[in-house]
Amino acid sequence: MKLASIDNKTRDGQLVVVNKELTKAVKVPEIAATMQFAIDNWKETEAKLQHVYENLNADKIPDTFDFSSARVLAPIPRAYHWADGSAYVTHVELVRKARNSELPESFWTDPLMYMGASDAFIGATDDIMIENEEWGIDFESEVAVITDDVPAGTNPEDALHHIKLITIINDVSLRNLIPNELSKQFGFYQSKPWTSFAPVVVTPDELDGDWTNGKLHLPLYSTLNGKCIGSPNAGIDMTFDFGQLIAHASKTRSLMAGTVIGSGTVANQGSLNGSSCLAEVRCLEIIKDGKASTPFMRFGDRIEIEMKDRNGNSIFGKINQVVKEYKK
């Protein structure tokens, strides 16, 4: 099943069911007005939404609209909880190597995770509004999941059953603000502006055999100004699967329905399939040439992020954003 939220002049948007080809959609206010309501009441709404999805794909619903004609918001425009992991330790290892810093052994057994701003997420075609290019604007292509209620102390195996929806995201980073923030030893804040989401979220069954053991085994494509920066497989070199990430997040407290958990920047060892962020590209240049030559993003740059199934069809729709100057 595929779901999205479209603009209806409210903060939480209008929940819609989208067909498999991402061409048609239907509103379902009688089932759930918003994504948050749907996930809050998943035991009651899932089967009803699935029924609509099946009828939509069978062309049995007359009251549909062209999905591409709607202004699509983030599937869940704001959430109670957003936590981003760093599940691809090979990426962290590379970054550390570029600055001649040793990787702590614990990074391979204990996930890195930070809590991000979830009061507003932005849609797949919304501009990335940044005030200053000198802040080091970077994209980060990731996989993300949305959970139902997760009890505190949930183990990794049980945590997988709490994953209800899956998507891809662009977790924008301002790289040149990060060192000062981390030097305070209190985490990210200013260096993490709003996170962007693909147009739709999908249920795990929609991914067939490509979703196994809490990992999505497909390439994630990142294209900057028409040039493919990378297409690493999200299921390879993922040190911590989503069950482990959710278990980590829920170790000492429950997670509420609608919690979003990110994978961190998708990366494959040795970056053989390219990179999912410019920071990694620059690290590879530093290791090879002693200095970085690729600049961070500038105003006017376009970043596209997409994942396709084995037949070449877009699963979540495309993130397609332009970086623009924010003026007060």
mmCIF file of C-alpha atoms in Angstrom:
data_model
loop_
_atom_site.group_PDB
_atom_site.id
_atom_site.type_symbol
_atom_site.label_atom_id
_atom_site.label_comp_id
_atom_site.label_asym_id
_atom_site.label_seq_id
_atom_site.Cartn_x
_atom_site.Cartn_y
_atom_site.Cartn_z
ATOM 1 C CA MET A 1 0.000 0.000 0.000
ATOM 2 C CA LYS A 2 1.155 3.527 -0.795
ATOM 3 C CA LEU A 3 0.073 6.613 1.151
ATOM 4 C CA ALA A 4 0.758 10.341 0.904
ATOM 5 C CA SER A 5 -0.347 13.683 2.304
ATOM 6 C CA ILE A 6 -1.452 16.524 0.031
ATOM 7 C CA ASP A 7 -1.849 20.202 0.753
ATOM 8 C CA ASN A 8 -5.322 21.193 1.997
ATOM 9 C CA LYS A 9 -4.238 24.446 3.693
ATOM 10 C CA THR A 10 -3.772 22.753 7.081
ATOM 11 C CA ARG A 11 -0.512 21.898 8.803
ATOM 12 C CA ASP A 12 -1.082 18.143 8.700
ATOM 13 C CA GLY A 13 -2.446 17.926 5.168
ATOM 14 C CA GLN A 14 -4.978 15.468 3.728
ATOM 15 C CA LEU A 15 -4.185 11.752 3.756
ATOM 16 C CA VAL A 16 -4.578 10.060 0.363
ATOM 17 C CA VAL A 17 -4.123 6.530 -0.950
ATOM 18 C CA VAL A 18 -1.900 6.413 -4.055
ATOM 19 C CA ASN A 19 -1.851 3.699 -6.712
ATOM 20 C CA LYS A 20 1.189 1.548 -7.388
ATOM 21 C CA GLU A 21 2.252 3.591 -10.432
ATOM 22 C CA LEU A 22 2.037 6.890 -8.483
ATOM 23 C CA THR A 23 -0.344 8.326 -11.083
ATOM 24 C CA LYS A 24 -3.716 8.334 -9.303
ATOM 25 C CA ALA A 25 -4.858 8.990 -5.751
ATOM 26 C CA VAL A 26 -8.041 9.150 -3.690
ATOM 27 C CA LYS A 27 -8.927 10.978 -0.484
ATOM 28 C CA VAL A 28 -10.139 8.831 2.401
ATOM 29 C CA PRO A 29 -11.587 11.190 5.061
ATOM 30 C CA GLU A 30 -14.062 8.535 6.174
ATOM 31 C CA ILE A 31 -11.113 6.347 7.218
ATOM 32 C CA ALA A 32 -8.475 8.874 8.281
ATOM 33 C CA ALA A 33 -8.114 12.569 7.614
ATOM 34 C CA THR A 34 -4.377 12.642 8.338
ATOM 35 C CA MET A 35 -1.393 10.313 8.358
ATOM 36 C CA GLN A 36 -1.003 10.740 12.104
ATOM 37 C CA PHE A 37 -4.608 9.657 12.687
ATOM 38 C CA ALA A 38 -4.061 6.626 10.473
ATOM 39 C CA ILE A 39 -0.939 5.503 12.330
ATOM 40 C CA ASP A 40 -2.485 6.291 15.732
ATOM 41 C CA ASN A 41 -5.317 3.904 14.874
ATOM 42 C CA TRP A 42 -3.421 1.492 12.637
ATOM 43 C CA LYS A 43 -5.216 -1.636 13.871
ATOM 44 C CA GLU A 44 -8.497 -0.156 12.630
ATOM 45 C CA THR A 45 -7.305 1.813 9.600
ATOM 46 C CA GLU A 46 -4.793 -0.534 7.946
ATOM 47 C CA ALA A 47 -7.280 -3.031 6.497
ATOM 48 C CA LYS A 48 -9.640 -0.272 5.338
ATOM 49 C CA LEU A 49 -6.835 1.628 3.616
ATOM 50 C CA GLN A 50 -5.541 -1.590 2.057
ATOM 51 C CA HIS A 51 -9.013 -2.278 0.637
ATOM 52 C CA VAL A 52 -9.075 1.170 -0.968
ATOM 53 C CA TYR A 53 -5.569 0.594 -2.348
ATOM 54 C CA GLU A 54 -6.568 -2.678 -3.986
ATOM 55 C CA ASN A 55 -9.669 -1.140 -5.542
ATOM 56 C CA LEU A 56 -7.659 1.866 -6.714
ATOM 57 C CA ASN A 57 -5.182 -0.376 -8.529
ATOM 58 C CA ALA A 58 -8.070 -2.312 -10.048
ATOM 59 C CA ASP A 59 -9.657 0.906 -11.382
ATOM 60 C CA LYS A 60 -12.754 0.335 -9.268
ATOM 61 C CA ILE A 61 -12.788 3.791 -7.660
ATOM 62 C CA PRO A 62 -14.344 6.579 -9.762
ATOM 63 C CA ASP A 63 -13.524 9.563 -7.534
ATOM 64 C CA THR A 64 -9.765 9.777 -8.101
ATOM 65 C CA PHE A 65 -7.423 12.599 -9.107
ATOM 66 C CA ASP A 66 -4.094 12.946 -10.878
ATOM 67 C CA PHE A 67 -1.522 12.495 -8.121
ATOM 68 C CA SER A 68 1.112 14.597 -9.889
ATOM 69 C CA SER A 69 -1.272 17.555 -10.029
ATOM 70 C CA ALA A 70 -1.478 17.887 -6.249
ATOM 71 C CA ARG A 71 0.993 19.726 -4.057
ATOM 72 C CA VAL A 72 2.450 16.869 -2.062
ATOM 73 C CA LEU A 73 3.606 17.481 1.491
ATOM 74 C CA ALA A 74 5.877 15.237 3.512
ATOM 75 C CA PRO A 75 3.819 12.060 4.060
ATOM 76 C CA ILE A 76 3.759 12.926 7.750
ATOM 77 C CA PRO A 77 4.144 16.741 7.744
ATOM 78 C CA ARG A 78 5.053 16.873 11.429
ATOM 79 C CA ALA A 79 5.741 14.109 13.921
ATOM 80 C CA TYR A 80 5.997 13.702 17.649
ATOM 81 C CA HIS A 81 9.430 12.094 17.397
ATOM 82 C CA TRP A 82 12.228 12.000 14.791
ATOM 83 C CA ALA A 83 15.493 10.208 15.491
ATOM 84 C CA ASP A 84 18.263 9.665 12.970
ATOM 85 C CA GLY A 85 20.811 6.902 13.284
ATOM 86 C CA SER A 86 24.136 6.321 11.604
ATOM 87 C CA ALA A 87 23.653 2.711 10.631
ATOM 88 C CA TYR A 88 26.343 2.612 7.946
ATOM 89 C CA VAL A 89 29.464 2.607 10.085
ATOM 90 C CA THR A 90 31.639 2.311 6.978
ATOM 91 C CA HIS A 91 30.567 5.909 6.212
ATOM 92 C CA VAL A 92 31.588 7.095 9.699
ATOM 93 C CA GLU A 93 34.872 5.198 9.368
ATOM 94 C CA LEU A 94 35.641 6.985 6.092
ATOM 95 C CA VAL A 95 34.897 10.422 7.556
ATOM 96 C CA ARG A 96 37.155 9.659 10.525
ATOM 97 C CA LYS A 97 39.927 8.436 8.232
ATOM 98 C CA ALA A 98 39.830 11.677 6.242
ATOM 99 C CA ARG A 99 40.620 13.653 9.375
ATOM 100 C CA ASN A 100 43.115 11.092 10.755
ATOM 101 C CA SER A 101 40.823 10.201 13.629
ATOM 102 C CA GLU A 102 40.528 6.654 14.935
ATOM 103 C CA LEU A 103 37.099 5.035 14.959
ATOM 104 C CA PRO A 104 36.111 3.883 18.467
ATOM 105 C CA GLU A 105 35.496 0.123 18.535
ATOM 106 C CA SER A 106 32.136 0.704 20.242
ATOM 107 C CA PHE A 107 30.778 2.308 17.042
ATOM 108 C CA TRP A 108 30.453 -1.201 15.562
ATOM 109 C CA THR A 109 28.254 -2.450 18.420
ATOM 110 C CA ASP A 110 26.404 0.590 19.781
ATOM 111 C CA PRO A 111 24.460 2.738 17.255
ATOM 112 C CA LEU A 112 24.988 6.462 16.921
ATOM 113 C CA MET A 113 21.698 8.378 17.051
ATOM 114 C CA TYR A 114 20.479 11.928 17.529
ATOM 115 C CA MET A 115 17.026 13.438 17.958
ATOM 116 C CA GLY A 116 16.112 15.863 15.187
ATOM 117 C CA ALA A 117 13.510 18.580 14.685
ATOM 118 C CA SER A 118 10.139 17.032 13.840
ATOM 119 C CA ASP A 119 7.840 20.036 14.279
ATOM 120 C CA ALA A 120 7.903 20.383 10.483
ATOM 121 C CA PHE A 121 9.058 18.160 7.629
ATOM 122 C CA ILE A 122 9.022 19.383 4.034
ATOM 123 C CA GLY A 123 7.773 17.840 0.803
ATOM 124 C CA ALA A 124 9.646 16.230 -2.039
ATOM 125 C CA THR A 125 9.570 19.293 -4.301
ATOM 126 C CA ASP A 126 9.815 22.024 -1.677
ATOM 127 C CA ASP A 127 12.828 24.297 -2.001
ATOM 128 C CA ILE A 128 15.710 23.936 0.446
ATOM 129 C CA MET A 129 15.783 27.430 1.937
ATOM 130 C CA ILE A 130 19.178 28.344 3.442
ATOM 131 C CA GLU A 131 20.406 31.789 4.438
ATOM 132 C CA ASN A 132 24.124 31.405 3.740
ATOM 133 C CA GLU A 133 26.051 29.249 1.237
ATOM 134 C CA GLU A 134 29.093 29.393 3.509
ATOM 135 C CA TRP A 135 27.323 27.132 5.987
ATOM 136 C CA GLY A 136 28.271 24.147 3.807
ATOM 137 C CA ILE A 137 24.961 22.912 2.345
ATOM 138 C CA ASP A 138 24.855 19.149 1.853
ATOM 139 C CA PHE A 139 22.230 16.525 1.066
ATOM 140 C CA GLU A 140 22.049 13.164 2.828
ATOM 141 C CA SER A 141 20.127 10.367 1.134
ATOM 142 C CA GLU A 142 18.616 7.953 3.623
ATOM 143 C CA VAL A 143 15.945 5.324 4.215
ATOM 144 C CA ALA A 144 13.427 5.973 6.989
ATOM 145 C CA VAL A 145 10.643 4.052 8.731
ATOM 146 C CA ILE A 146 7.549 5.091 10.664
ATOM 147 C CA THR A 147 6.445 3.031 13.655
ATOM 148 C CA ASP A 148 3.315 2.444 15.672
ATOM 149 C CA ASP A 149 3.545 2.537 19.488
ATOM 150 C CA VAL A 150 6.787 0.856 20.615
ATOM 151 C CA PRO A 151 7.028 -0.234 24.283
ATOM 152 C CA ALA A 152 10.152 0.675 26.231
ATOM 153 C CA GLY A 153 12.753 -2.086 26.247
ATOM 154 C CA THR A 154 11.599 -3.660 22.985
ATOM 155 C CA ASN A 155 14.190 -6.071 21.584
ATOM 156 C CA PRO A 156 15.438 -5.784 17.983
ATOM 157 C CA GLU A 157 13.436 -8.765 16.676
ATOM 158 C CA ASP A 158 10.152 -7.524 18.113
ATOM 159 C CA ALA A 159 10.951 -3.963 17.020
ATOM 160 C CA LEU A 160 10.709 -5.029 13.367
ATOM 161 C CA HIS A 161 7.002 -5.757 13.835
ATOM 162 C CA HIS A 162 6.421 -2.126 14.822
ATOM 163 C CA ILE A 163 7.578 -0.839 11.418
ATOM 164 C CA LYS A 164 4.428 0.115 9.538
ATOM 165 C CA LEU A 165 5.654 2.452 6.786
ATOM 166 C CA ILE A 166 8.895 2.952 4.848
ATOM 167 C CA THR A 167 10.213 5.819 2.693
ATOM 168 C CA ILE A 168 13.350 7.720 1.657
ATOM 169 C CA ILE A 169 14.447 11.138 2.897
ATOM 170 C CA ASN A 170 16.912 13.981 2.367
ATOM 171 C CA ASP A 171 18.353 14.847 5.763
ATOM 172 C CA VAL A 172 19.954 18.176 4.843
ATOM 173 C CA SER A 173 23.098 19.109 6.775
ATOM 174 C CA LEU A 174 25.013 22.362 7.124
ATOM 175 C CA ARG A 175 28.492 20.900 7.335
ATOM 176 C CA ASN A 176 30.414 24.026 8.280
ATOM 177 C CA LEU A 177 28.221 24.581 11.332
ATOM 178 C CA ILE A 178 28.669 21.049 12.641
ATOM 179 C CA PRO A 179 32.211 21.285 14.114
ATOM 180 C CA ASN A 180 31.340 24.174 16.424
ATOM 181 C CA GLU A 181 28.163 22.449 17.590
ATOM 182 C CA LEU A 182 29.878 19.132 18.259
ATOM 183 C CA SER A 183 32.698 20.861 20.106
ATOM 184 C CA LYS A 184 30.127 21.809 22.742
ATOM 185 C CA GLN A 185 29.431 18.079 23.209
ATOM 186 C CA PHE A 186 25.691 18.629 23.131
ATOM 187 C CA GLY A 187 24.716 17.432 19.655
ATOM 188 C CA PHE A 188 23.266 18.905 16.466
ATOM 189 C CA TYR A 189 20.787 21.769 16.303
ATOM 190 C CA GLN A 190 21.562 24.704 13.992
ATOM 191 C CA SER A 191 23.376 22.418 11.551
ATOM 192 C CA LYS A 192 20.218 20.379 10.867
ATOM 193 C CA PRO A 193 17.480 22.316 9.018
ATOM 194 C CA TRP A 194 14.198 20.732 7.942
ATOM 195 C CA THR A 195 14.282 17.180 6.610
ATOM 196 C CA SER A 196 12.665 16.420 3.222
ATOM 197 C CA PHE A 197 10.588 13.332 2.439
ATOM 198 C CA ALA A 198 9.758 11.410 -0.725
ATOM 199 C CA PRO A 199 6.160 11.841 -1.949
ATOM 200 C CA VAL A 200 4.863 8.539 -0.567
ATOM 201 C CA VAL A 201 5.375 6.013 2.195
ATOM 202 C CA VAL A 202 4.772 2.313 1.588
ATOM 203 C CA THR A 203 3.931 -0.685 3.736
ATOM 204 C CA PRO A 204 6.667 -3.361 3.984
ATOM 205 C CA ASP A 205 4.675 -5.875 1.905
ATOM 206 C CA GLU A 206 4.833 -3.458 -1.046
ATOM 207 C CA LEU A 207 8.589 -4.084 -1.266
ATOM 208 C CA ASP A 208 8.295 -7.833 -1.853
ATOM 209 C CA GLY A 209 11.545 -9.634 -1.116
ATOM 210 C CA ASP A 210 13.644 -6.467 -1.155
ATOM 211 C CA TRP A 211 12.656 -5.697 2.455
ATOM 212 C CA THR A 212 14.228 -8.409 4.614
ATOM 213 C CA ASN A 213 15.567 -8.489 8.163
ATOM 214 C CA GLY A 214 14.953 -4.796 8.687
ATOM 215 C CA LYS A 215 16.903 -3.697 5.624
ATOM 216 C CA LEU A 216 15.865 -2.414 2.190
ATOM 217 C CA HIS A 217 18.029 -4.162 -0.401
ATOM 218 C CA LEU A 218 17.872 -1.732 -3.322
ATOM 219 C CA PRO A 219 20.118 1.071 -4.672
ATOM 220 C CA LEU A 220 19.396 4.632 -3.572
ATOM 221 C CA TYR A 221 20.164 7.123 -6.351
ATOM 222 C CA SER A 222 21.409 10.660 -5.656
ATOM 223 C CA THR A 223 21.700 13.038 -8.614
ATOM 224 C CA LEU A 224 23.104 16.559 -8.273
ATOM 225 C CA ASN A 225 22.580 18.956 -11.188
ATOM 226 C CA GLY A 226 22.028 16.028 -13.529
ATOM 227 C CA LYS A 227 25.120 14.095 -12.396
ATOM 228 C CA CYS A 228 24.717 10.847 -10.464
ATOM 229 C CA ILE A 229 26.738 11.184 -7.268
ATOM 230 C CA GLY A 230 26.009 7.646 -6.147
ATOM 231 C CA SER A 231 23.717 4.643 -6.016
ATOM 232 C CA PRO A 232 24.812 2.543 -3.028
ATOM 233 C CA ASN A 233 22.625 -0.415 -2.097
ATOM 234 C CA ALA A 234 20.803 0.383 1.147
ATOM 235 C CA GLY A 235 20.842 -3.259 2.240
ATOM 236 C CA ILE A 236 24.608 -3.678 1.981
ATOM 237 C CA ASP A 237 27.011 -2.651 4.766
ATOM 238 C CA MET A 238 24.133 -1.557 7.028
ATOM 239 C CA THR A 239 25.755 -2.367 10.345
ATOM 240 C CA PHE A 240 22.552 -1.842 12.332
ATOM 241 C CA ASP A 241 19.206 -2.846 10.853
ATOM 242 C CA PHE A 242 16.032 -0.903 11.638
ATOM 243 C CA GLY A 243 15.076 -3.363 14.359
ATOM 244 C CA GLN A 244 18.331 -2.566 16.158
ATOM 245 C CA LEU A 245 17.870 1.177 15.625
ATOM 246 C CA ILE A 246 14.334 1.102 17.047
ATOM 247 C CA ALA A 247 15.470 -1.038 19.994
ATOM 248 C CA HIS A 248 18.227 1.497 20.673
ATOM 249 C CA ALA A 249 15.772 4.411 20.565
ATOM 250 C CA SER A 250 13.293 2.651 22.851
ATOM 251 C CA LYS A 251 15.803 1.354 25.403
ATOM 252 C CA THR A 252 14.655 3.655 28.209
ATOM 253 C CA ARG A 253 11.269 4.958 27.029
ATOM 254 C CA SER A 254 8.372 4.084 24.771
ATOM 255 C CA LEU A 255 8.087 5.518 21.278
ATOM 256 C CA MET A 256 4.755 6.996 20.273
ATOM 257 C CA ALA A 257 2.917 6.091 17.074
ATOM 258 C CA GLY A 258 4.239 8.156 14.187
ATOM 259 C CA THR A 259 7.855 8.036 15.348
ATOM 260 C CA VAL A 260 10.235 8.416 12.400
ATOM 261 C CA ILE A 261 13.588 6.602 12.489
ATOM 262 C CA GLY A 262 16.254 7.359 9.873
ATOM 263 C CA SER A 263 19.061 5.078 8.720
ATOM 264 C CA GLY A 264 21.698 7.750 8.371
ATOM 265 C CA THR A 265 23.578 8.327 5.114
ATOM 266 C CA VAL A 266 23.444 5.196 2.963
ATOM 267 C CA ALA A 267 26.950 4.006 2.125
ATOM 268 C CA ASN A 268 28.749 0.950 0.768
ATOM 269 C CA GLN A 269 32.239 -0.001 1.858
ATOM 270 C CA GLY A 270 34.875 1.646 -0.287
ATOM 271 C CA SER A 271 32.180 3.830 -1.893
ATOM 272 C CA LEU A 272 32.307 1.577 -4.962
ATOM 273 C CA ASN A 273 28.756 2.626 -5.895
ATOM 274 C CA GLY A 274 29.300 6.303 -5.224
ATOM 275 C CA SER A 275 28.133 8.372 -2.298
ATOM 276 C CA SER A 276 24.912 9.618 -0.723
ATOM 277 C CA CYS A 277 26.288 12.955 0.412
ATOM 278 C CA LEU A 278 28.959 15.454 -0.633
ATOM 279 C CA ALA A 279 30.807 15.117 2.657
ATOM 280 C CA GLU A 280 31.756 11.566 1.712
ATOM 281 C CA VAL A 281 32.825 12.659 -1.772
ATOM 282 C CA ARG A 282 35.060 15.289 -0.183
ATOM 283 C CA CYS A 283 36.517 12.784 2.292
ATOM 284 C CA LEU A 284 37.502 10.486 -0.572
ATOM 285 C CA GLU A 285 39.218 13.429 -2.270
ATOM 286 C CA ILE A 286 41.098 14.309 0.911
ATOM 287 C CA ILE A 287 42.299 10.730 1.329
ATOM 288 C CA LYS A 288 43.404 10.543 -2.313
ATOM 289 C CA ASP A 289 44.674 14.075 -3.044
ATOM 290 C CA GLY A 290 45.202 15.635 0.361
ATOM 291 C CA LYS A 291 42.408 18.160 -0.150
ATOM 292 C CA ALA A 292 38.739 18.371 -1.104
ATOM 293 C CA SER A 293 37.909 19.740 -4.561
ATOM 294 C CA THR A 294 34.125 19.208 -4.718
ATOM 295 C CA PRO A 295 32.217 22.183 -3.283
ATOM 296 C CA PHE A 296 29.140 21.908 -1.137
ATOM 297 C CA MET A 297 25.795 22.870 -2.683
ATOM 298 C CA ARG A 298 25.146 26.393 -3.916
ATOM 299 C CA PHE A 299 21.991 28.388 -4.506
ATOM 300 C CA GLY A 300 20.360 27.090 -7.666
ATOM 301 C CA ASP A 301 21.666 23.528 -7.301
ATOM 302 C CA ARG A 302 19.144 20.733 -7.793
ATOM 303 C CA ILE A 303 19.259 17.469 -5.842
ATOM 304 C CA GLU A 304 17.204 14.440 -6.893
ATOM 305 C CA ILE A 305 16.910 11.303 -4.747
ATOM 306 C CA GLU A 306 15.045 8.188 -5.822
ATOM 307 C CA MET A 307 14.775 4.440 -5.311
ATOM 308 C CA LYS A 308 13.464 2.116 -8.027
ATOM 309 C CA ASP A 309 12.229 -1.446 -7.924
ATOM 310 C CA ARG A 310 13.823 -4.240 -9.930
ATOM 311 C CA ASN A 311 11.704 -3.296 -12.947
ATOM 312 C CA GLY A 312 12.910 0.302 -12.895
ATOM 313 C CA ASN A 313 9.735 1.789 -11.417
ATOM 314 C CA SER A 314 9.925 4.516 -8.794
ATOM 315 C CA ILE A 315 8.803 3.146 -5.430
ATOM 316 C CA PHE A 316 8.414 6.268 -3.311
ATOM 317 C CA GLY A 317 8.447 8.934 -6.001
ATOM 318 C CA LYS A 318 11.336 11.329 -6.468
ATOM 319 C CA ILE A 319 12.741 13.919 -4.094
ATOM 320 C CA ASN A 320 13.462 16.831 -6.456
ATOM 321 C CA GLN A 321 14.604 20.003 -4.715
ATOM 322 C CA VAL A 322 16.396 23.235 -5.502
ATOM 323 C CA VAL A 323 18.563 25.095 -3.007
ATOM 324 C CA LYS A 324 17.433 28.696 -2.669
ATOM 325 C CA GLU A 325 18.489 31.681 -0.609
ATOM 326 C CA TYR A 326 16.372 32.363 2.422
ATOM 327 C CA LYS A 327 15.811 36.077 2.857
ATOM 328 C CA LYS A 328 14.401 37.527 6.067
#
